[in-house]
PDB file of C-alpha atoms in Angstrom:
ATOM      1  CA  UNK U 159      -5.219  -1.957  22.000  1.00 76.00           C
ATOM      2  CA  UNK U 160      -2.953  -4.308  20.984  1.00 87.00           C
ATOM      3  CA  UNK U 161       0.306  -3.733  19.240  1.00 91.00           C
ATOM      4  CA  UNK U 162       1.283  -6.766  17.155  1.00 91.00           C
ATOM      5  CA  UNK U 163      -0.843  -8.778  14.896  1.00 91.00           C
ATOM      6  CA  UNK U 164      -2.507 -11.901  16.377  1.00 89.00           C
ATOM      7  CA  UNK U 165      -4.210 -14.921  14.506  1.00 88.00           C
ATOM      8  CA  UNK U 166      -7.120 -13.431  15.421  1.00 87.00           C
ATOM      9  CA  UNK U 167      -6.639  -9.911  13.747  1.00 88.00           C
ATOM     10  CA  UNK U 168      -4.109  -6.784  12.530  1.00 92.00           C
ATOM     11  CA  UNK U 169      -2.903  -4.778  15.652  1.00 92.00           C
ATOM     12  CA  UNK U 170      -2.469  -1.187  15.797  1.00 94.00           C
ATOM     13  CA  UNK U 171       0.667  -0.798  13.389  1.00 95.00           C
ATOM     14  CA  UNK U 172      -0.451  -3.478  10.769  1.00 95.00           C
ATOM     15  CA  UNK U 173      -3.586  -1.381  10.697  1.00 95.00           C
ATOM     16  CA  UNK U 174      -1.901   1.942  10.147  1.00 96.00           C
ATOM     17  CA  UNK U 175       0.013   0.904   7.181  1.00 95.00           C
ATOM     18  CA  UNK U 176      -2.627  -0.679   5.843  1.00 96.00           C
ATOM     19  CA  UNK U 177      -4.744   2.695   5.900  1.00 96.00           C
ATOM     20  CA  UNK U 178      -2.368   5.247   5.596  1.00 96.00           C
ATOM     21  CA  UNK U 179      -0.882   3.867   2.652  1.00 96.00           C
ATOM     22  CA  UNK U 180      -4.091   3.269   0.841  1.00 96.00           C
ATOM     23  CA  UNK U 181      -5.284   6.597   1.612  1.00 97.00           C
ATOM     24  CA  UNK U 182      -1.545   7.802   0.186  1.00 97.00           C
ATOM     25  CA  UNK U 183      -1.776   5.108  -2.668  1.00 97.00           C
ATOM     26  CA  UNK U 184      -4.903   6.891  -3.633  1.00 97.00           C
ATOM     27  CA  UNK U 185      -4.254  10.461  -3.375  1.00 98.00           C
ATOM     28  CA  UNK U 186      -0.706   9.677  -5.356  1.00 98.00           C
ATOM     29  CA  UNK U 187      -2.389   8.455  -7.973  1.00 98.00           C
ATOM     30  CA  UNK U 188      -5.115  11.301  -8.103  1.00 98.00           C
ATOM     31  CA  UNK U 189      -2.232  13.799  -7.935  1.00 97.00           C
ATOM     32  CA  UNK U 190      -0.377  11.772 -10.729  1.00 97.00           C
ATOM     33  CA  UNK U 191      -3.372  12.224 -13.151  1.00 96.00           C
ATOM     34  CA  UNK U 192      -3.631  15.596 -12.463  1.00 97.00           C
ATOM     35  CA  UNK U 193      -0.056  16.702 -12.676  1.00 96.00           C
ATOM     36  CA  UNK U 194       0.756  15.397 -16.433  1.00 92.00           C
ATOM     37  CA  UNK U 195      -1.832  17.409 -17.294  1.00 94.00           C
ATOM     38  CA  UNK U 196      -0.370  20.877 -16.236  1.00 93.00           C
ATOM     39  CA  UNK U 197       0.934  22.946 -18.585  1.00 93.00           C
ATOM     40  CA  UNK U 198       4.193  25.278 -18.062  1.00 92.00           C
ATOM     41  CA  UNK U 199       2.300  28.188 -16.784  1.00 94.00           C
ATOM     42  CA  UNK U 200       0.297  26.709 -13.809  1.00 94.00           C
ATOM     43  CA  UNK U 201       2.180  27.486 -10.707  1.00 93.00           C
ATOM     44  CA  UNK U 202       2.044  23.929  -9.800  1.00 95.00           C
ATOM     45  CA  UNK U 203       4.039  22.865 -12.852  1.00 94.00           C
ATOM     46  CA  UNK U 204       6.808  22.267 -10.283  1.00 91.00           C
ATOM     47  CA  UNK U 205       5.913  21.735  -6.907  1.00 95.00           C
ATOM     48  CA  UNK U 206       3.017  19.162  -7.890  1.00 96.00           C
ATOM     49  CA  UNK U 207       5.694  16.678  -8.842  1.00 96.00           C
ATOM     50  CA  UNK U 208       7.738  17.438  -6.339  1.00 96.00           C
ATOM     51  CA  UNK U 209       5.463  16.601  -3.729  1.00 97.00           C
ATOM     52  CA  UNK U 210       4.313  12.979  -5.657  1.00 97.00           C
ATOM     53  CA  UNK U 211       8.122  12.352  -5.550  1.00 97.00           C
ATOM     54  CA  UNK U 212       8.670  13.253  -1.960  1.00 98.00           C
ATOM     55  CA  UNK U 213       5.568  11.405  -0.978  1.00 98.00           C
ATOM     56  CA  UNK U 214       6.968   8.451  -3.461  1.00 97.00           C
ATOM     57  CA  UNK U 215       9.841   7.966  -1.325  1.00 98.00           C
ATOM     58  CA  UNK U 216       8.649   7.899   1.658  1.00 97.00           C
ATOM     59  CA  UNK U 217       6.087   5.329   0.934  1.00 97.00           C
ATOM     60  CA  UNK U 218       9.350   3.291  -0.065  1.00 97.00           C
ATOM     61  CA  UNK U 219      10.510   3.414   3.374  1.00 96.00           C
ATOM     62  CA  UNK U 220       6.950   2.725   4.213  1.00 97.00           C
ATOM     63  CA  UNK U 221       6.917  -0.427   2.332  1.00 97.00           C
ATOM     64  CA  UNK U 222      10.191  -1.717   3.498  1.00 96.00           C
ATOM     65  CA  UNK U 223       9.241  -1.228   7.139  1.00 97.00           C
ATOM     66  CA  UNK U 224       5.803  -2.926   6.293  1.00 95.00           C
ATOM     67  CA  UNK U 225       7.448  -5.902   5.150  1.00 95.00           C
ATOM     68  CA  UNK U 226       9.899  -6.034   8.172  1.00 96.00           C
ATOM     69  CA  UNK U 227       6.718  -5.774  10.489  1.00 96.00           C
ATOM     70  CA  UNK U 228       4.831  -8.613   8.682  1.00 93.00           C
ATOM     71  CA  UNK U 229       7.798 -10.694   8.464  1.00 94.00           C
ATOM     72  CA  UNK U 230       8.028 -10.201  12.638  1.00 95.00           C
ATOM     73  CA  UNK U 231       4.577 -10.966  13.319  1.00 94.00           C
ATOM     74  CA  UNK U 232       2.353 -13.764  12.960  1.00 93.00           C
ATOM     75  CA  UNK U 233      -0.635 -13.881  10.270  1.00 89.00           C
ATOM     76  CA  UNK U 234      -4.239 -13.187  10.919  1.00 89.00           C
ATOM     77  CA  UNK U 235      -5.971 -16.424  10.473  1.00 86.00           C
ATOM     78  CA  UNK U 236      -7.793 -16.658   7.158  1.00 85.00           C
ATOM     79  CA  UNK U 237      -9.904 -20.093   8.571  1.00 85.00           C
ATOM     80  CA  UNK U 238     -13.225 -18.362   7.055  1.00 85.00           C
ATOM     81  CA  UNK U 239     -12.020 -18.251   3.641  1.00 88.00           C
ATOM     82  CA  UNK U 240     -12.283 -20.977   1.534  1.00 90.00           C
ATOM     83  CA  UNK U 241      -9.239 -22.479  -0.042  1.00 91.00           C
ATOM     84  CA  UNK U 242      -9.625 -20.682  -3.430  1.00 94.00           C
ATOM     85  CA  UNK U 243     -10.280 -17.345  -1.478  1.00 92.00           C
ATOM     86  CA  UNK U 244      -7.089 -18.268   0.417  1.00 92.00           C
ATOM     87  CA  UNK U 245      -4.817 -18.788  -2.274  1.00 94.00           C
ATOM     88  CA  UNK U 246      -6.176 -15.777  -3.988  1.00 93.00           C
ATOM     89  CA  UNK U 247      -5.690 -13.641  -1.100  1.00 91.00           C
ATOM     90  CA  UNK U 248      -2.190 -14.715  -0.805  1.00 92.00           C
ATOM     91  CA  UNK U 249      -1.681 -13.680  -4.481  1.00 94.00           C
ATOM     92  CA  UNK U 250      -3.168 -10.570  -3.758  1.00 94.00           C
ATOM     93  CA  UNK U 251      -1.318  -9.120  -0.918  1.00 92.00           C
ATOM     94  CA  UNK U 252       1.960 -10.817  -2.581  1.00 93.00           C
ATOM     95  CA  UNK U 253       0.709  -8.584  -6.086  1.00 94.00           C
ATOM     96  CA  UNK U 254       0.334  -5.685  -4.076  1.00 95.00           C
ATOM     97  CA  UNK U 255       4.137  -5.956  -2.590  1.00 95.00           C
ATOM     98  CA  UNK U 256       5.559  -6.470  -5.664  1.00 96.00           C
ATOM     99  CA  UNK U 257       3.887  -3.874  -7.915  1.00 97.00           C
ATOM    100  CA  UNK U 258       4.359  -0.924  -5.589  1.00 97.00           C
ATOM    101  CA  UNK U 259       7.585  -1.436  -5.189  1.00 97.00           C
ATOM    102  CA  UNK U 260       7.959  -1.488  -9.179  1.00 98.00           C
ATOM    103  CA  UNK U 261       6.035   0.986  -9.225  1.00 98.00           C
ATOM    104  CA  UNK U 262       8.228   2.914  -6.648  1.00 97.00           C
ATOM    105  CA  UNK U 263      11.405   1.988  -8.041  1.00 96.00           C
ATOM    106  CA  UNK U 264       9.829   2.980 -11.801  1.00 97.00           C
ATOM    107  CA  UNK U 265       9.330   6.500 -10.165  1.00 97.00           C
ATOM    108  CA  UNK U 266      12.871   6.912  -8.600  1.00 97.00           C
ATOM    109  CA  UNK U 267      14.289   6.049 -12.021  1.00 95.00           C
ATOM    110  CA  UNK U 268      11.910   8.356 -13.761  1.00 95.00           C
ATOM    111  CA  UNK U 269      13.235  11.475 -11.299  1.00 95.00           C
ATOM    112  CA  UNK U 270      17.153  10.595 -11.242  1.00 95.00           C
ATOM    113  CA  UNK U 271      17.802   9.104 -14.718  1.00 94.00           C
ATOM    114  CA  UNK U 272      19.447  12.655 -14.995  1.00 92.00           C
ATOM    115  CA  UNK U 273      21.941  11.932 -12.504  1.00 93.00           C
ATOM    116  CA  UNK U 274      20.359  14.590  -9.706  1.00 94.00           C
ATOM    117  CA  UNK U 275      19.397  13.016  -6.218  1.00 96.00           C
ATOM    118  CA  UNK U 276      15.589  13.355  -4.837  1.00 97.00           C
ATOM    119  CA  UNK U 277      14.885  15.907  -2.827  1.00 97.00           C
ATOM    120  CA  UNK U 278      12.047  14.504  -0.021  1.00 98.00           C
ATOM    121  CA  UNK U 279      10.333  17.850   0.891  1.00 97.00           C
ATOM    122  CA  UNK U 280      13.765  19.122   1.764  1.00 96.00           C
ATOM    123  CA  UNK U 281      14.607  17.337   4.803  1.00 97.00           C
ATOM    124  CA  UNK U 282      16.884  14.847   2.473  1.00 97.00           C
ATOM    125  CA  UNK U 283      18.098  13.810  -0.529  1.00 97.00           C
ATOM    126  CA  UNK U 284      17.609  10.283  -1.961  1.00 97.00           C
ATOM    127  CA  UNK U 285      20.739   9.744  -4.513  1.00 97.00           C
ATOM    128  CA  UNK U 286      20.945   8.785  -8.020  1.00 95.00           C
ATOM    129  CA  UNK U 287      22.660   5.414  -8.211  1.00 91.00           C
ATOM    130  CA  UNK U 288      23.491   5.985 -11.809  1.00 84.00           C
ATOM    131  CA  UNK U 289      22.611   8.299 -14.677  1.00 87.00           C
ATOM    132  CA  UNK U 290      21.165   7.185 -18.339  1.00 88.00           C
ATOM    133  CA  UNK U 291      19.629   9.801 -20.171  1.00 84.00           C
ATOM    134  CA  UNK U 292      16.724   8.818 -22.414  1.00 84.00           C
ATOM    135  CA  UNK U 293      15.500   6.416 -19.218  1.00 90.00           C
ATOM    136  CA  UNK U 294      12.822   8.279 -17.759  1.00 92.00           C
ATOM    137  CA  UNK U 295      10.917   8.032 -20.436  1.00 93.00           C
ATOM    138  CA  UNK U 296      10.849   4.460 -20.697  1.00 95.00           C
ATOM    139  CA  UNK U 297      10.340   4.610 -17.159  1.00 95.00           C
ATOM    140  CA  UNK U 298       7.088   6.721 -17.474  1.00 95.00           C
ATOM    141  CA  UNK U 299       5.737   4.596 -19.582  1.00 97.00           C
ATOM    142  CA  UNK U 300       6.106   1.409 -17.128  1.00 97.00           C
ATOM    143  CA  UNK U 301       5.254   3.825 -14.163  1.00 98.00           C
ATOM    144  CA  UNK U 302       1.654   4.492 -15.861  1.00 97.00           C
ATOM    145  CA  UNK U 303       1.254   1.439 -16.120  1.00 98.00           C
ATOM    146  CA  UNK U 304       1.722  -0.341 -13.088  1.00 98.00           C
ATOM    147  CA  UNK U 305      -0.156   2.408 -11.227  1.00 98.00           C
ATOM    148  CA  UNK U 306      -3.467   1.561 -13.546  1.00 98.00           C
ATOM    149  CA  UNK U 307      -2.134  -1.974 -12.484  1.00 97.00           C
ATOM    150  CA  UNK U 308      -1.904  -0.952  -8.671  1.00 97.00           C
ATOM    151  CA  UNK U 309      -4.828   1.101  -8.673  1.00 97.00           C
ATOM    152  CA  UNK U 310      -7.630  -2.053 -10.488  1.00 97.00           C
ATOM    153  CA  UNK U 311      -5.828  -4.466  -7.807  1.00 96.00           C
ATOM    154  CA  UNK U 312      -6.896  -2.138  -4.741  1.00 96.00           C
ATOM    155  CA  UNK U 313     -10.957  -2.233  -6.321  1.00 96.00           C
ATOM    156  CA  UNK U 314     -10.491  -5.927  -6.569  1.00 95.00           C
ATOM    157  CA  UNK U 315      -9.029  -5.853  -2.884  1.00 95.00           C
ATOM    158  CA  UNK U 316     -11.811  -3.357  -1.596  1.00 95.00           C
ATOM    159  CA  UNK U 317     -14.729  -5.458  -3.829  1.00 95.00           C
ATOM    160  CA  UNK U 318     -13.565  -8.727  -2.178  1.00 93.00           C
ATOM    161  CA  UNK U 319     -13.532  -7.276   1.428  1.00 93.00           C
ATOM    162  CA  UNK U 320     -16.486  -5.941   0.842  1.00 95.00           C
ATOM    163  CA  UNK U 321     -18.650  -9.247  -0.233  1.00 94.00           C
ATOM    164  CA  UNK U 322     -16.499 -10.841   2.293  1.00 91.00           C
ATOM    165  CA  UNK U 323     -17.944  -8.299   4.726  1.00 92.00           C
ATOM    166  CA  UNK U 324     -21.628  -7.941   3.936  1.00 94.00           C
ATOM    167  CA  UNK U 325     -22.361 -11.171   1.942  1.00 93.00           C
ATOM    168  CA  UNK U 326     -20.175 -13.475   3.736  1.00 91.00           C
ATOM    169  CA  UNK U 327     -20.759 -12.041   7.098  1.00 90.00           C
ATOM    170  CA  UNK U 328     -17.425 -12.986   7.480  1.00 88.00           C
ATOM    171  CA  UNK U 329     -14.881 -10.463  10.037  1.00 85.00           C
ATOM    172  CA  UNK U 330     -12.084 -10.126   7.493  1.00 85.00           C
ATOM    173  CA  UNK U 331     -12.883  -6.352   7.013  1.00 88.00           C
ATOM    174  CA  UNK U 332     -13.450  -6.358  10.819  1.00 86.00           C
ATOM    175  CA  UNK U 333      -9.757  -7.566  11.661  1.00 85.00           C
ATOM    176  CA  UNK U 334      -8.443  -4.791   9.660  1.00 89.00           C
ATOM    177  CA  UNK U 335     -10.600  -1.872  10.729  1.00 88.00           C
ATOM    178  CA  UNK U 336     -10.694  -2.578  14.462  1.00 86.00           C
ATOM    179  CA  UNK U 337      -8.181  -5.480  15.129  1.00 83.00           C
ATOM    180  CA  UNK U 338      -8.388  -8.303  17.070  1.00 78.00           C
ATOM    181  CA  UNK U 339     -11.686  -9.314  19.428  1.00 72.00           C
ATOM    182  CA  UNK U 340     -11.351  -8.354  23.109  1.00 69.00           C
ATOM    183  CA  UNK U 341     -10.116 -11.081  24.961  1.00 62.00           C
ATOM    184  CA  UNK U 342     -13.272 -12.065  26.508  1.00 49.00           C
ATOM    185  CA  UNK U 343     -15.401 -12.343  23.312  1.00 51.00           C
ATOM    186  CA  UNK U 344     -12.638 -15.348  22.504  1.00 47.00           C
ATOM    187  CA  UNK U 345     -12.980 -17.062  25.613  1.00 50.00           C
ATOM    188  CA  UNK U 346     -17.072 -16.904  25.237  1.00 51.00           C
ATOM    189  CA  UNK U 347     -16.431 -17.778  21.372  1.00 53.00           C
ATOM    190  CA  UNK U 348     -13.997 -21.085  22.447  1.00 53.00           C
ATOM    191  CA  UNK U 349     -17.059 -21.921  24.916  1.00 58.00           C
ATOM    192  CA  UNK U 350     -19.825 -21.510  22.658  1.00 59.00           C
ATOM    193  CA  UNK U 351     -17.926 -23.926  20.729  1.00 60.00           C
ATOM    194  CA  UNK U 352     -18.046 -26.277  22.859  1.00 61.00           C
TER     195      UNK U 352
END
């Protein structure tokens, strides 16, 4: 099992972000549609939100370490995709970065426009860098929006894997569920070549 990304797929970490965060991604914004809708009597009035903004947080420092760890490692080749699919996959991964962490950083401002630091399920507090009332919601309102943003991205994401995987017959979906080929299927694929 191989740590670091190759060209010829995602290693083990790559591959845990990748899934962990879309399985978070998801659930955040399940739990984000169903919290507005609580009234002041449920008994998760509180606690709902502050588990989406404890979870929020720490997919920031997710994020962050994510782009360290693609920065240190090389890219997956993308030699089966055309040139358009190329360019649009770069876009896409690229749209991805930048909306969740405006979409993160819409959410922080939404919780400390007040002035009070984050609490992240107790274990620390994230602080409030400055305080303007009347910003949160403003901040909402971008917040709903780029998770509706995030959210149609990720089926676009998931659609294109998917033809990629069962139309193309291509092993882009492969690379990120199981990682790179064994060693030995690339030596017999390099001689088949041949």
């Amino acid at each position: 099992m191989l740590i670091r990304d190759t060209t010829e797929g995602y290693g083990v970490v790559s591959r845990l972000f990748h899934w962990l965060m879309a399985i978070a991604i998801i659930a955040m914004f399940a739990l984000g549609l169903w919290m507005v809708r609580l009234d002041y009597y449920s008994p998760y009035y509180n606690s709902a939100p502050d588990v989406h903004r404890s979870v929020g947080m720490l997919l920031l420092f997710a994020l962050l370490v994510r782009w360290i760890w693609r920065a240190a490692n090389v890219k997956p080749s993308d030699r089966e995709l055309s040139p358009l699919e190329q360019k649009a996959s770069n876009a896409v991964h690229w749209g991805f970065y930048v909306l969740l962490f405006a979409l993160m950083a819409s959410g922080y401002l939404i919780s400390t426009a007040g002035g009070e630091p984050i609490s992240v399920f107790g274990w620390f507090s994230v602080p409030s860098i400055f305080q303007m009332h009347g910003l949160e919601s403003r901040a909402g309102y971008v917040h709903r929006i780029l998770s509706y943003a995030t959210i149609a991205l990720a089926v676009v994401h998931a659609g294109a894997a998917l033809k990629h995987h069962y139309l193309d017959k291509s092993p882009v979906l492969t690379r990120m569920w199981s990682g790179p080929p064994p060693i030995e299927s690339l030596v017999q694929e390099k001689e088949n070549r041949q």
